[in-house]
Amino acid sequence: MNRMPIEKRAQILSLLVEGNSLRSTSRIADCSINTVTKLLVEVGEACAKFQDENLRNLPSTRIECDEVWSFCYAKDKNVPEDKKEEFGFGDIWTWTAICPDTKLIACWLVGGRDQGAANAFMADLAPRLAKRIQLTTDGYSRYLEAVEKAFNGNVDYAMLVKSFNNNPKTPERKYSPASMKAATKRKICGNPEKEFVSTSMVERQNLTMRMSMRRFTRLTNAFSKKIDNHMHAIALHFMYYNFGRIHKTLRVTPAMEAGIASKVWTLEDIAALVIEPEVKPRGPYKKKPA
């Protein structure tokens, strides 16, 4: 059975986590697109499982949450009628929770932007925390029910509600965001400290995602074609971000800062999360009687 050397697998993963597409990775690494895709699937599944099991009992005292838009297969307006209600076709949202002190991504969820996704996201976040936290989200109303159900009031929760100007969409401003008019800090429950009501860290993480995963790049044809590969790429990104990349301000990885890792993970370590199939040795060849 042929198996790619661990060094080669690490090279491919290095290209993927630095923002290369599957096809450019296959060209640079001199291997087939099927090889790259298969490795992404295997490692993505292993990374998702490892983080689900190990991102537990986190010492965070503050968490910021947000959701970032992308799309799969086609934008909503171009999705065929027979696929419009099927998950994985059209708009996709990645919900993220970051600890602004350790920079650790505590959990994430890929789904829609509806109440069900919000509830599932917060239900996943709450049991991962070791103590009461201060939680900040933007003004999206779906968070209200989700936070109440997941934390049952045992949280200091505030919203940062931003309002924007209606800027004229001139050709040179076609893709520029509207300028912010005001940001209001709203206490929802508990006793959140006003100075820590912020979503700056999680919004910066949205930019990190767009720069580190080619499929999040806007205005290109690099979008995800299959939702499963989209989710595998996100799991690999967060594994590398949490465990393998030294944060410039921390001088260690977020996982080390949070006390759930004792070393900087190499890409060989991440590739080795995939459990190798057991290969049974063949017995001696015996010629069948005529």
Coordinates of C-alpha atoms in Angstrom, one line a residue:
M1 CA 0.0 0.0 0.0
N2 CA 1.5 3.3 -1.0
R3 CA 1.4 6.1 1.6
M4 CA 2.6 9.6 1.2
P5 CA 5.6 10.5 3.4
I6 CA 4.7 12.7 6.4
E7 CA 7.0 15.4 5.1
K8 CA 5.0 15.6 1.9
R9 CA 1.8 15.7 3.7
A10 CA 3.1 18.6 5.9
Q11 CA 4.1 20.5 2.8
I12 CA 0.6 20.2 1.3
L13 CA -0.9 21.3 4.6
S14 CA 1.5 24.3 4.8
L15 CA 0.3 25.5 1.4
L16 CA -3.4 25.1 2.4
V17 CA -3.1 27.0 5.7
E18 CA -1.3 29.8 4.0
G19 CA -4.2 30.5 1.7
N20 CA -3.5 28.5 -1.5
S21 CA -6.3 26.9 -3.4
L22 CA -6.5 23.1 -3.9
R23 CA -5.3 23.3 -7.5
S24 CA -2.5 25.7 -6.8
T25 CA -1.4 23.5 -4.0
S26 CA -1.4 20.5 -6.3
R27 CA 0.7 22.3 -8.8
I28 CA 3.3 23.6 -6.3
A29 CA 3.5 20.3 -4.4
D30 CA 3.6 18.3 -7.7
C31 CA 0.8 15.9 -6.9
S32 CA -2.7 15.3 -8.1
I33 CA -5.7 17.4 -7.1
N34 CA -7.3 14.1 -5.8
T35 CA -4.4 13.6 -3.5
V36 CA -4.7 17.1 -2.0
T37 CA -8.5 16.8 -1.6
K38 CA -8.2 13.4 0.1
L39 CA -5.6 14.7 2.5
L40 CA -7.8 17.7 3.3
V41 CA -10.7 15.5 4.1
E42 CA -8.7 13.1 6.3
V43 CA -6.9 15.9 8.2
G44 CA -10.0 18.1 8.4
E45 CA -12.0 15.3 10.1
A46 CA -9.2 14.5 12.5
C47 CA -8.7 18.2 13.4
A48 CA -12.5 18.7 14.0
K49 CA -12.6 15.6 16.3
F50 CA -9.4 16.5 18.2
Q51 CA -10.5 20.1 18.9
D52 CA -14.0 19.0 19.9
E53 CA -12.5 16.6 22.5
N54 CA -9.8 18.9 23.8
L55 CA -11.3 22.4 23.8
R56 CA -12.9 21.8 27.1
N57 CA -12.7 23.3 30.6
L58 CA -11.3 26.5 29.1
P59 CA -10.1 29.2 31.6
S60 CA -11.5 32.1 29.6
T61 CA -13.1 35.0 31.4
R62 CA -14.2 36.9 28.3
I63 CA -15.6 35.7 24.9
E64 CA -16.5 37.6 21.8
C65 CA -18.8 36.1 19.1
D66 CA -19.6 36.9 15.5
E67 CA -20.6 35.2 12.3
V68 CA -18.8 35.6 8.9
W69 CA -20.5 35.1 5.5
S70 CA -19.4 33.0 2.6
F71 CA -21.2 30.9 0.1
C72 CA -21.0 27.4 -1.4
Y73 CA -21.8 26.1 -4.9
A74 CA -23.4 29.4 -5.9
K75 CA -24.7 32.6 -4.4
D76 CA -28.3 32.5 -3.2
K77 CA -29.7 34.2 -6.2
N78 CA -28.0 31.7 -8.6
V79 CA -28.9 28.5 -6.8
P80 CA -31.2 26.2 -8.9
E81 CA -34.8 25.9 -7.7
D82 CA -34.4 22.3 -6.8
K83 CA -31.5 23.0 -4.4
K84 CA -32.7 26.3 -2.8
E85 CA -33.7 24.7 0.5
E86 CA -30.8 22.3 0.7
F87 CA -27.9 23.0 3.1
G88 CA -24.6 23.6 1.3
F89 CA -26.1 25.5 -1.6
G90 CA -26.0 29.3 -1.3
D91 CA -25.2 31.4 1.7
I92 CA -23.1 29.8 4.5
W93 CA -22.2 31.4 7.8
T94 CA -19.3 30.5 10.1
W95 CA -20.1 31.4 13.7
T96 CA -17.0 31.9 15.8
A97 CA -16.2 32.5 19.5
I98 CA -12.8 33.9 20.5
C99 CA -11.2 34.6 23.9
P100 CA -9.6 38.1 23.5
D101 CA -7.1 37.3 26.2
T102 CA -5.6 34.1 24.9
K103 CA -6.8 34.6 21.2
L104 CA -8.1 31.0 21.3
I105 CA -11.0 30.0 19.1
A106 CA -13.1 28.2 21.7
C107 CA -15.6 26.8 19.2
W108 CA -17.2 27.4 15.8
L109 CA -20.2 26.3 13.8
V110 CA -20.9 26.2 10.0
G111 CA -24.5 26.7 9.1
G112 CA -27.2 29.2 8.3
R113 CA -27.9 32.5 10.0
D114 CA -31.1 31.4 11.6
Q115 CA -32.3 30.8 15.2
G116 CA -31.5 27.1 15.0
A117 CA -27.8 27.8 14.1
A118 CA -27.5 30.4 16.9
N119 CA -29.0 28.1 19.5
A120 CA -26.7 25.2 18.4
F121 CA -23.6 27.5 18.5
M122 CA -24.2 28.8 22.0
A123 CA -25.2 25.3 23.2
D124 CA -21.8 24.2 22.1
L125 CA -19.9 27.1 23.6
A126 CA -21.4 27.2 27.1
P127 CA -20.2 23.7 28.4
R128 CA -16.7 24.3 27.1
L129 CA -16.1 27.1 29.7
A130 CA -14.7 26.5 33.2
K131 CA -16.2 29.6 34.8
R132 CA -18.6 32.5 34.4
I133 CA -17.7 34.7 31.5
Q134 CA -18.4 38.1 30.1
L135 CA -19.9 37.6 26.6
T136 CA -20.1 40.2 23.9
T137 CA -21.9 39.8 20.5
D138 CA -23.1 42.3 17.9
G139 CA -26.7 43.4 17.8
Y140 CA -28.0 40.4 15.9
S141 CA -31.3 39.5 17.6
R142 CA -30.9 35.7 17.2
Y143 CA -28.3 35.8 20.0
L144 CA -30.8 36.8 22.7
E145 CA -32.7 33.5 22.7
A146 CA -29.6 31.5 22.1
V147 CA -27.6 32.9 25.0
E148 CA -30.6 32.6 27.4
K149 CA -31.1 29.0 26.5
A150 CA -27.4 28.0 26.7
F151 CA -26.3 30.0 29.8
N152 CA -29.7 30.3 31.7
G153 CA -28.6 33.7 33.0
N154 CA -25.2 32.5 34.3
V155 CA -23.3 35.0 32.1
D156 CA -22.5 38.7 32.0
Y157 CA -23.8 39.5 28.6
A158 CA -23.7 42.7 26.5
M159 CA -24.4 43.6 22.9
L160 CA -22.4 46.1 20.8
V161 CA -24.9 47.6 18.5
K162 CA -23.5 49.5 15.5
S163 CA -25.3 51.8 13.2
F164 CA -24.0 52.9 9.8
N165 CA -24.4 55.8 7.4
N166 CA -26.1 55.3 4.1
N167 CA -23.1 56.1 1.9
P168 CA -23.7 56.7 -1.8
K169 CA -22.7 53.8 -3.9
T170 CA -20.4 55.5 -6.4
P171 CA -18.3 53.3 -8.7
E172 CA -15.2 53.9 -6.6
R173 CA -17.0 52.9 -3.4
K174 CA -18.9 49.9 -4.8
Y175 CA -17.1 47.4 -2.6
S176 CA -16.3 49.6 0.4
P177 CA -18.3 49.2 3.6
A178 CA -20.5 51.9 4.9
S179 CA -18.9 54.2 7.5
M180 CA -20.0 53.6 11.1
K181 CA -22.2 56.3 12.7
A182 CA -22.3 55.1 16.3
A183 CA -21.7 52.0 18.5
T184 CA -24.0 51.5 21.5
K185 CA -23.2 49.2 24.4
R186 CA -26.3 47.4 25.6
K187 CA -26.4 45.4 28.9
I188 CA -28.5 42.3 28.4
C189 CA -28.0 40.3 31.6
G190 CA -25.6 40.0 34.5
N191 CA -23.0 42.7 35.2
P192 CA -20.8 43.1 32.1
E193 CA -17.9 45.6 32.5
K194 CA -18.5 48.4 30.0
E195 CA -14.8 48.8 29.0
F196 CA -14.7 45.1 27.8
V197 CA -17.8 45.3 25.7
S198 CA -16.1 44.9 22.3
T199 CA -16.2 42.7 19.2
S200 CA -12.8 44.0 17.8
M201 CA -11.0 40.7 18.3
V202 CA -13.6 38.5 16.7
E203 CA -14.0 40.8 13.7
R204 CA -10.2 40.8 13.2
Q205 CA -10.4 37.0 13.3
N206 CA -12.9 37.2 10.4
L207 CA -10.2 38.9 8.4
T208 CA -7.7 36.2 9.4
M209 CA -10.1 33.6 8.0
R210 CA -10.5 35.4 4.7
M211 CA -6.7 35.8 4.3
S212 CA -5.9 32.2 5.4
M213 CA -8.5 30.3 3.4
R214 CA -8.7 30.8 -0.3
R215 CA -12.3 29.8 -0.4
F216 CA -13.2 32.8 1.7
T217 CA -11.7 35.3 -0.8
R218 CA -14.3 37.7 -2.2
L219 CA -14.9 38.5 -5.9
T220 CA -13.2 35.4 -7.2
N221 CA -14.2 31.9 -8.4
A222 CA -12.3 30.3 -5.4
F223 CA -15.5 29.7 -3.4
S224 CA -16.3 26.3 -2.0
K225 CA -18.1 23.9 -4.4
K226 CA -18.8 21.2 -1.7
I227 CA -19.9 22.0 1.8
D228 CA -18.0 19.0 3.3
N229 CA -14.7 20.3 1.9
H230 CA -15.6 23.8 3.2
M231 CA -16.0 22.5 6.7
H232 CA -12.8 20.4 6.5
A233 CA -10.8 23.5 5.5
I234 CA -12.3 25.5 8.4
A235 CA -11.4 22.7 10.9
L236 CA -7.8 22.6 9.5
H237 CA -7.5 26.4 9.7
F238 CA -8.6 26.6 13.3
M239 CA -6.3 23.6 14.3
Y240 CA -3.3 25.4 12.8
Y241 CA -4.4 28.8 14.3
N242 CA -5.0 27.5 17.8
F243 CA -2.1 25.0 18.1
G244 CA 0.4 25.6 15.3
R245 CA 0.9 29.3 14.7
I246 CA 2.6 31.6 17.2
H247 CA 0.6 34.7 17.8
K248 CA 2.7 37.8 17.4
T249 CA 1.5 39.5 20.6
L250 CA 1.5 36.4 22.7
R251 CA 4.8 34.9 21.5
V252 CA 3.2 31.5 21.9
T253 CA 0.2 29.8 20.3
P254 CA -3.3 30.5 21.6
A255 CA -3.6 26.9 22.9
M256 CA -0.4 27.3 24.9
E257 CA -1.6 30.6 26.3
A258 CA -4.8 28.9 27.4
G259 CA -2.9 26.1 29.0
I260 CA -4.2 23.3 26.8
A261 CA -1.0 22.7 24.9
S262 CA 2.6 22.5 26.1
K263 CA 4.3 23.0 22.7
V264 CA 4.0 24.5 19.3
W265 CA 2.5 21.9 17.0
T266 CA 4.2 21.3 13.7
L267 CA 2.4 20.5 10.5
E268 CA 3.8 17.0 10.8
D269 CA 2.1 16.7 14.2
I270 CA -1.2 17.9 12.7
A271 CA -0.8 15.5 9.7
A272 CA -0.2 12.7 12.2
L273 CA -3.6 13.1 13.8
V274 CA -4.9 10.9 10.9
I275 CA -5.0 7.4 12.2
E276 CA -3.1 5.2 9.7
P277 CA -5.1 2.1 8.5
E278 CA -3.6 -1.1 9.7
V279 CA -1.9 -3.0 6.8
K280 CA -1.9 -6.7 7.3
P281 CA 1.2 -8.4 5.9
R282 CA 0.5 -10.9 3.1
G283 CA 1.4 -14.5 3.5
P284 CA 3.6 -16.4 1.2
Y285 CA 2.3 -16.9 -2.3
K286 CA 1.0 -20.4 -2.9
K287 CA 0.4 -21.6 -6.4
K288 CA -2.9 -23.2 -6.9
P289 CA -2.9 -26.8 -8.1
A290 CA -3.7 -27.4 -11.8

